[in-house]
Short mmCIF file of C-alpha atoms in Angstrom, two decimals:
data_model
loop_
_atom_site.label_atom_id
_atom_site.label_comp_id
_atom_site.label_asym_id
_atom_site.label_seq_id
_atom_site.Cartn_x
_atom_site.Cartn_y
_atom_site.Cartn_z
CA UNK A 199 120.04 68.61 125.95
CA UNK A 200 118.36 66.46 123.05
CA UNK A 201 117.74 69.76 121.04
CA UNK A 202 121.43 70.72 121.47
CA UNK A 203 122.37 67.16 120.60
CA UNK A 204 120.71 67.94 117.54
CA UNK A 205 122.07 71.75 117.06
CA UNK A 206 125.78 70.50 117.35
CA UNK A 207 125.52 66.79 116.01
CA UNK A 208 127.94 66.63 112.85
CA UNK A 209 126.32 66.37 109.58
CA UNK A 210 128.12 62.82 108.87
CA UNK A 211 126.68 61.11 111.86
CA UNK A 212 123.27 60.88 110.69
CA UNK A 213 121.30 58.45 109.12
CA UNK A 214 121.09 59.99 105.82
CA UNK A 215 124.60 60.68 105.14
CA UNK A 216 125.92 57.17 106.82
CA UNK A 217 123.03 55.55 104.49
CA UNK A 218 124.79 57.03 101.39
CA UNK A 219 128.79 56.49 102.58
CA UNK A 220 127.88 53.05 102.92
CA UNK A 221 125.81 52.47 99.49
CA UNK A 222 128.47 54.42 97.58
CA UNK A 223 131.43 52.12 99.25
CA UNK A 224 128.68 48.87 98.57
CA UNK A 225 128.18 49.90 95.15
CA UNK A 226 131.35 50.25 94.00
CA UNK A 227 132.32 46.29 95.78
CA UNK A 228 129.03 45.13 93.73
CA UNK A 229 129.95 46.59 90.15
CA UNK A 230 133.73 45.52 90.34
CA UNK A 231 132.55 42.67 91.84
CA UNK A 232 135.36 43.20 94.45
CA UNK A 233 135.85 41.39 97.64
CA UNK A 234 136.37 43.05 101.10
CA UNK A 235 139.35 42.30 101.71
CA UNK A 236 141.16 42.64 97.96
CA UNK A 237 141.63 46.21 98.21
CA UNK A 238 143.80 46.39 101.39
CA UNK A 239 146.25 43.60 100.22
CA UNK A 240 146.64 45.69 96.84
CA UNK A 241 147.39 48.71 99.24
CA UNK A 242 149.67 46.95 100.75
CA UNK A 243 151.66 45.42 97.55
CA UNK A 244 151.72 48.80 95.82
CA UNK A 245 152.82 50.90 99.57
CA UNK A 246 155.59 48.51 99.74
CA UNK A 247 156.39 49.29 96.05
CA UNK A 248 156.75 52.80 96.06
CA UNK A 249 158.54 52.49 99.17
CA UNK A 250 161.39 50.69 97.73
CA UNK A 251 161.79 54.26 95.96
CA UNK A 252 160.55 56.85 98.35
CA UNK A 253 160.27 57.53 101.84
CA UNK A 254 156.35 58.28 102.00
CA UNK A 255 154.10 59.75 104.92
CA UNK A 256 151.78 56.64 105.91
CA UNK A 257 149.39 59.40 108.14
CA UNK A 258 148.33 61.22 104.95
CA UNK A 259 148.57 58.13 102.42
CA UNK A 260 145.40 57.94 101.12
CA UNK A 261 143.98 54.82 99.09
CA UNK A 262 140.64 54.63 97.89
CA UNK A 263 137.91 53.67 95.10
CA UNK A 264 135.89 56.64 93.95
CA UNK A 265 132.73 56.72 91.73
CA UNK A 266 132.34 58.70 88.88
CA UNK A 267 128.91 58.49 86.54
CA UNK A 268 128.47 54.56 86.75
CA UNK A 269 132.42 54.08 86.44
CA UNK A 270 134.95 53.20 89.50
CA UNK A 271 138.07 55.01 89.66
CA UNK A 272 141.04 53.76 92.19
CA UNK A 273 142.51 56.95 93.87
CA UNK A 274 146.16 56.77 95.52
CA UNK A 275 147.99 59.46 96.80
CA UNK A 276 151.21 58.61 98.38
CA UNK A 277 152.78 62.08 99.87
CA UNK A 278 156.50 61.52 99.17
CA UNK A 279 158.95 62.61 101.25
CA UNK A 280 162.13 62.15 99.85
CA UNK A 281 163.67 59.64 97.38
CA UNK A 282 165.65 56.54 98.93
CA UNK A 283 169.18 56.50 97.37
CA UNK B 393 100.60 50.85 64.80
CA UNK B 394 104.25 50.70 66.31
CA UNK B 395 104.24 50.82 69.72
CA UNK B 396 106.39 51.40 72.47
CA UNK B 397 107.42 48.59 74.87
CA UNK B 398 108.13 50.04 78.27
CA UNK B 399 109.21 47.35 80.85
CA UNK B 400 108.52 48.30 85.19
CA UNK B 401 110.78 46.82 87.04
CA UNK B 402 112.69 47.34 89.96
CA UNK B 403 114.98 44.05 91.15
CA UNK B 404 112.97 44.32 95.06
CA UNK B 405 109.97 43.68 95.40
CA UNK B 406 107.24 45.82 97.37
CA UNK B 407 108.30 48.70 96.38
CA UNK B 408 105.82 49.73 94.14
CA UNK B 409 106.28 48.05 90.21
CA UNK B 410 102.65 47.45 90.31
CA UNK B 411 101.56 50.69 91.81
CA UNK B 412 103.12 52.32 89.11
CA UNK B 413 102.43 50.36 85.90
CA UNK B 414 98.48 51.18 87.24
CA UNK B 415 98.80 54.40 87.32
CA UNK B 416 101.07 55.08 84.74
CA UNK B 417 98.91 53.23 82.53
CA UNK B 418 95.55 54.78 83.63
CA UNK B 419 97.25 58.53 83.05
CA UNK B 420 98.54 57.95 79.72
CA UNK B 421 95.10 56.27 78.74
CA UNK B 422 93.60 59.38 80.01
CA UNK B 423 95.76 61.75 77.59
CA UNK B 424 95.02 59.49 74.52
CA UNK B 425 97.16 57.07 73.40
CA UNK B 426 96.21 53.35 73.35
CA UNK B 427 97.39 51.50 76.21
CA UNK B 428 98.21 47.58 76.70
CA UNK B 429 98.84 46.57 80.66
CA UNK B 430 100.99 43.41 80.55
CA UNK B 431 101.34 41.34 83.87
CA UNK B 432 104.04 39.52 83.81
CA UNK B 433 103.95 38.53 87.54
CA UNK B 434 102.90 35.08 86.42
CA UNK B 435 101.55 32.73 89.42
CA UNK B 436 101.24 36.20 91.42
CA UNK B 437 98.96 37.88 89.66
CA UNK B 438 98.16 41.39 91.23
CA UNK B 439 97.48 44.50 88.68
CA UNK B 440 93.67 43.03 88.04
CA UNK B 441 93.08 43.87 91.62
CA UNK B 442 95.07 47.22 91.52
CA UNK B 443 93.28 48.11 88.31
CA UNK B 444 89.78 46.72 89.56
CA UNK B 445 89.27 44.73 86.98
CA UNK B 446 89.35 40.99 88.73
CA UNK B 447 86.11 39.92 88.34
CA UNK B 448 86.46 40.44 84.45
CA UNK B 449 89.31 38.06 83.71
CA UNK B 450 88.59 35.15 81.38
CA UNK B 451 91.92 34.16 79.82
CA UNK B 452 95.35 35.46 80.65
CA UNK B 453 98.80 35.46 79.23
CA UNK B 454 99.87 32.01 79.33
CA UNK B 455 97.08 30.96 77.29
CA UNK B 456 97.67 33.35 74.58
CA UNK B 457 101.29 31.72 74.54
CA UNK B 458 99.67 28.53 75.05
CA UNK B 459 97.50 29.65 71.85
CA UNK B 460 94.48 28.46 73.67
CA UNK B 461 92.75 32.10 72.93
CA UNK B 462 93.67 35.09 70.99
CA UNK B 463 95.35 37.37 72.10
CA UNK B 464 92.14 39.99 71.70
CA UNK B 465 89.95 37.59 73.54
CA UNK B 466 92.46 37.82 76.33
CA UNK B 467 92.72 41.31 76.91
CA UNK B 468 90.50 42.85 79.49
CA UNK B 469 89.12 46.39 78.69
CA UNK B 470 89.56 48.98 81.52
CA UNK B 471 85.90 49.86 83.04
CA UNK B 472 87.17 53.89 82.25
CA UNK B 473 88.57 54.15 79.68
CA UNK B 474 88.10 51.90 76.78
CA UNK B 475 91.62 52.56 75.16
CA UNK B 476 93.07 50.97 78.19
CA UNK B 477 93.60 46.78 78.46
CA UNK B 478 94.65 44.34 80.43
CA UNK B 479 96.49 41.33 79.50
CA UNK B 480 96.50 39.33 82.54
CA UNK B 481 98.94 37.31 84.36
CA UNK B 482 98.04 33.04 85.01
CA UNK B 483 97.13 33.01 88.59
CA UNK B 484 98.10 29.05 88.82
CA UNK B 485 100.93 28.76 86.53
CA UNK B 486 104.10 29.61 87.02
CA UNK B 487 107.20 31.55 85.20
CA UNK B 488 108.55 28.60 83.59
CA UNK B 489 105.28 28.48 81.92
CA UNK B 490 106.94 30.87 78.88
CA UNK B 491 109.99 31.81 77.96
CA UNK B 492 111.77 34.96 76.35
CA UNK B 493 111.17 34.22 72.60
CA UNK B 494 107.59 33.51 73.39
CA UNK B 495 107.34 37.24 75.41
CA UNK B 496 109.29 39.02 72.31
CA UNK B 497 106.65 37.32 69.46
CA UNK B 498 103.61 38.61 71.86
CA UNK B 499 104.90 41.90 72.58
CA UNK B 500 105.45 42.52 69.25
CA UNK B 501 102.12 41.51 68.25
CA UNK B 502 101.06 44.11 71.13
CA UNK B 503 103.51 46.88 69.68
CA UNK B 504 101.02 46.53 66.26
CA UNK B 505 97.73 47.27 68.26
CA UNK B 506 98.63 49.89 71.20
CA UNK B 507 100.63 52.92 71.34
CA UNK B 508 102.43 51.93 74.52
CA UNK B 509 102.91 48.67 75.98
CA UNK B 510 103.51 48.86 79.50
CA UNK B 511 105.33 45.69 80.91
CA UNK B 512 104.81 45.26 84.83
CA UNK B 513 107.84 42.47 85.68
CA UNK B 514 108.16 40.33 88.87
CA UNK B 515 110.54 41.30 91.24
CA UNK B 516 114.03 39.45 91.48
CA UNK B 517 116.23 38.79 88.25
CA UNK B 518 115.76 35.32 87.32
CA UNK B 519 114.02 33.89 84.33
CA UNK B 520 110.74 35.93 85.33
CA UNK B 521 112.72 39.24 85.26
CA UNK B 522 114.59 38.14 82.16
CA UNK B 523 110.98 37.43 80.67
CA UNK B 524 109.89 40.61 81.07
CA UNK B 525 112.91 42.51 79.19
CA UNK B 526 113.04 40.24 76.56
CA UNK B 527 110.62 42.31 74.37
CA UNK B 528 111.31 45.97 76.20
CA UNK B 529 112.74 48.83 74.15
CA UNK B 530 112.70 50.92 77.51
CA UNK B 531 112.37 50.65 81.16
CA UNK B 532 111.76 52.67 84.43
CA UNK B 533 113.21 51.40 87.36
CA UNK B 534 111.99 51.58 90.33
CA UNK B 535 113.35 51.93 94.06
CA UNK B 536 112.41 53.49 97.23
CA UNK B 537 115.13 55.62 98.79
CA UNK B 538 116.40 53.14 101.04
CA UNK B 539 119.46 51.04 101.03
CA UNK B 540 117.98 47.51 99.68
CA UNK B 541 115.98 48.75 97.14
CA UNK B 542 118.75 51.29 95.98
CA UNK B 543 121.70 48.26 96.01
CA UNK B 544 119.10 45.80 93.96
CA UNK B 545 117.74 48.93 91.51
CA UNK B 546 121.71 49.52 90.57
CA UNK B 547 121.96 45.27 90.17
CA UNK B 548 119.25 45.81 87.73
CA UNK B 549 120.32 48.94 85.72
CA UNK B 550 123.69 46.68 85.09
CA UNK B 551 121.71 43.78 83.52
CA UNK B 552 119.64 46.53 81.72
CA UNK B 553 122.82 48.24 80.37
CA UNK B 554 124.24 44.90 79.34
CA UNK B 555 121.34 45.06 76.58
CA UNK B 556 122.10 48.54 75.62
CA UNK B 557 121.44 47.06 71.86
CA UNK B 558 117.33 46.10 72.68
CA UNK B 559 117.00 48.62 75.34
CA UNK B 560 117.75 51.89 74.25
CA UNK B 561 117.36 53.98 77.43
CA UNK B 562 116.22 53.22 81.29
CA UNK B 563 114.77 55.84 83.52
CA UNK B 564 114.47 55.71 87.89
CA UNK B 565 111.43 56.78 89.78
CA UNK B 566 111.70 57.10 93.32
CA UNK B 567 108.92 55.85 95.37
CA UNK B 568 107.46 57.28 98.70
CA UNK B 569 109.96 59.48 99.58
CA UNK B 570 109.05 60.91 102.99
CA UNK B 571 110.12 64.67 102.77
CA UNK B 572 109.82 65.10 106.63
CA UNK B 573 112.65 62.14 106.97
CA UNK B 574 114.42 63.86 104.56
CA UNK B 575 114.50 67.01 106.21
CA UNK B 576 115.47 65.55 109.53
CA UNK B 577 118.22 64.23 107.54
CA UNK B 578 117.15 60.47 108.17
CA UNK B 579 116.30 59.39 105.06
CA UNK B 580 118.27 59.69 101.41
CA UNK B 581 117.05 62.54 99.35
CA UNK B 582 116.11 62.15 95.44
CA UNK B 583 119.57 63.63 95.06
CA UNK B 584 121.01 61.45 96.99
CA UNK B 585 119.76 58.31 95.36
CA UNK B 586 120.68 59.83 91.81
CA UNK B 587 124.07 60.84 92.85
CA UNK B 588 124.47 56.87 93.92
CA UNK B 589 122.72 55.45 90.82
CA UNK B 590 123.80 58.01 88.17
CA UNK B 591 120.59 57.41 85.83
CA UNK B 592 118.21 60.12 84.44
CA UNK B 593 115.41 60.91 86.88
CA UNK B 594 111.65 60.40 85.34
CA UNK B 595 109.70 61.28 88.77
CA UNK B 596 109.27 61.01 92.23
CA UNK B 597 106.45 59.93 93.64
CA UNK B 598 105.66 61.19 97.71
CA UNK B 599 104.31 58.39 100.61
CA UNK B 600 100.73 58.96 100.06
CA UNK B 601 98.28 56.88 102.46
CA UNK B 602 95.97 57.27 99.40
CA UNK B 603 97.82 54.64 97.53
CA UNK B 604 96.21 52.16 99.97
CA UNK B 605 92.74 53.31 99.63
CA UNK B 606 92.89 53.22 96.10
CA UNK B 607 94.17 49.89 95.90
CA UNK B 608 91.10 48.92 98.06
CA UNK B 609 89.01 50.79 95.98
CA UNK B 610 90.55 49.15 92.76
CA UNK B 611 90.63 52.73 91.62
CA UNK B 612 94.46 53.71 90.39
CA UNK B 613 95.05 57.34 92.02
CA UNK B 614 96.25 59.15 89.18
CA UNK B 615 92.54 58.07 87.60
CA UNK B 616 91.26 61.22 88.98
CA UNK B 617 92.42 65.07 89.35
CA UNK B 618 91.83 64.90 93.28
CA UNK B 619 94.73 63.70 94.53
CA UNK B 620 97.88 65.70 94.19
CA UNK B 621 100.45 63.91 95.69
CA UNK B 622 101.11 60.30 94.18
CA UNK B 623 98.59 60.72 92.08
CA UNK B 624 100.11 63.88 90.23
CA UNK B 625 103.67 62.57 90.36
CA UNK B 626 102.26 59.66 88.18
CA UNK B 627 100.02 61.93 85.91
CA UNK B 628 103.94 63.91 85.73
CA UNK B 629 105.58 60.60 85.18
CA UNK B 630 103.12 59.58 81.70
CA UNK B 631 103.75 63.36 80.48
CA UNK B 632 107.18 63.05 80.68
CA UNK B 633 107.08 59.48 78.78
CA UNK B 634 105.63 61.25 76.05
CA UNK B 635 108.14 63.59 75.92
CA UNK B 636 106.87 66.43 77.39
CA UNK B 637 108.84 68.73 79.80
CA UNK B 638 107.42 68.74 83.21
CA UNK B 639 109.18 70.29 85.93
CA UNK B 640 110.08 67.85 89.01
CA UNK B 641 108.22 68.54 92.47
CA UNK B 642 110.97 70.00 94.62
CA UNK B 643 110.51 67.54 97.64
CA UNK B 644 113.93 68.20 99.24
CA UNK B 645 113.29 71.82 99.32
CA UNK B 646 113.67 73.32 102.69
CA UNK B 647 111.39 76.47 104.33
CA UNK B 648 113.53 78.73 105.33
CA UNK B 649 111.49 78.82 108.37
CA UNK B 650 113.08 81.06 111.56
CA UNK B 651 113.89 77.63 113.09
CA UNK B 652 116.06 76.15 110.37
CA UNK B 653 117.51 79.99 109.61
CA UNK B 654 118.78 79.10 113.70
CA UNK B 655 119.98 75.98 113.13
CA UNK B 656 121.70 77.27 110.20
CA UNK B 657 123.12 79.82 112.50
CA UNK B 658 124.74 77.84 114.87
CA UNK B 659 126.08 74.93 112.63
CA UNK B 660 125.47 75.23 108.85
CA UNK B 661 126.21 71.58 108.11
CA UNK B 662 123.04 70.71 109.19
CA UNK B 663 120.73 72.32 107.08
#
């Protein structure tokens, strides 16, 4: 069972790949110098902007920070599904 | 004589600063150029031992800033090679005992005897750290693939490219990577790590056991053609510091053995 465990176990499970998920994500906190939390409450501010203009689809919204060379880059992508009148 | 000032440092300690000043040191001795070991480890003094040269130690650093020798009388010649020295670190001082204008006046006095001036700093990033850069033109970082050393060699490329205008350029070597770990997909990879840090790659250096028993011995590895693992990565590492083109042992690389062709088979993610 172990060696199918091993056969079928999704690439992202592992130690490698959760060891570099998580030092990308810590990185990015360190060099910004960005708390935890600060992130999420700018999610919220902006979601609740754009929603005063558009109806958007929360289950695809997708908010994150993303590294490029040694530079952060803050990635939103709202899918819009109409505009509010 | 201008020389180059090369500062090893890493921001963890343990994971190999003094390792690799030896035997980067002791390799590009070997090819030629002149060679000045600075330990800047003050109150922990360690490269003598590494180096084998303990028993020869008169006078260290903080008496040549304490201009109680000179600085020649200081330096300790390497029992090989004789265009290889030693400037020792105070074993019962500590890093308070000089500051950063003091390190820049005696590295450049170094700069005018030796080709290369290799600088092995203290871990952390305090004054001792700050010490250490104050007179570097370049540095090689240093980190093991794991998750502390990685965080704390990224702290230290940031203060490094805060002095972009003193240090010109900065270079990563990745310690004991374990390729079997890396194959089993439990460890980082050297591609890995780079993707993380984004810095230039100047070697990789494999686990070797070796690096113990040469410590022991006081006998840096890359000292003799033997050993191929650590001990070549390091005689790579002082090629490619003088600028020559040296082509980076592929330790990721998979054997397309039958097994991993299988694996492969039934779930290509994996391999």
């Amino acid at each position: 069972m172990q060696l199918l465990d091993w056969l079928f176990r999704k690439s992202s499970d592992d130690a490698r790949s959760k060891a570099k998920d998580r030092m990308k994500q810590m990185l990015i906190h360190d060099r910004l110098e960005l708390p935890p939390d600060r992130l999420s409450s700018l999610e919220e501010e902006l979601v609740a902007v754009v929603c005063r203009y558009f109806d958007i689809d929360r289950d695809t919204t997708r908010f994150d920070l993303q590294q490029y060379e040694r530079k952060a880059s803050l990635i939103a992508n709202f899918p819009l599904v109409r505009s509010k009148t | 004589m201008t020389g180059r000032v090369i500062v090893v440092t890493s921001g963890k300690g343990g994971v190999g600063k003094t390792t690799a000043s030896a035997n980067i040191g002791l390799a590009l001795a070997a090819s030629g150029p002149s060679v000045a070991l600075v330990d800047m480890d003050i109150g922990l003094r360690n490269l003598d031992i590494l180096m084998g040269l303990e028993n020869r130690v008169v006078y260290n650093l903080v008496d040549v800033v304490e201009e109680k020798c000179k600085l020649r009388q200081a330096l300790v010649k390497d029992k090989r090679l004789p265009n290889l020295n030693l400037l020792p670190a105070a074993q019962t001082r500590d890093k308070t005992a000089v500051n950063a204008d003091q390190m820049k006046k005696l590295t450049e006095e170094l700069k005018g005897m030796f080709d290369y001036v290799l600088i092995d700093s203290p871990a952390g990033i305090e004054s001792g750290f700050q010490n250490a850069i104050a007179g570097a033109e370049e540095a090689v970082v240093i980190c093991t693939p794991e998750m502390s050393a990685v965080r704390d060699a990224d702290r230290v490329i940031g203060l490094l490219e805060a002095r972009k205008d003193e240090i010109s350029q900065y270079r990563l070597i990745i310690n004991r990577i374990r390729p079997h770990m890396v194959k089993s997909n439990d460890m980082m990879s050297v591609q890995d790590v780079l993707e993380i840090l984004s810095v230039k790659l100047l070697g990789v250096v494999p686990e070797d056991d070796q690096v113990i028993v040469s410590t022991n011995k006081g006998e840096p590895l890359s000292g003799s053609s033997d050993n191929q693992k650590a001990g070549q990565a390091y005689r790579n590492i002082a090629k490619r510091l003088q600028g020559e083109e040296v082509p980076f042992l592929n330790l990721d690389a998979m054997d397309a053995t039958w097994f991993t062709k299988v694996v492969k088979f039934f779930n290509p993610a994996r391999v």
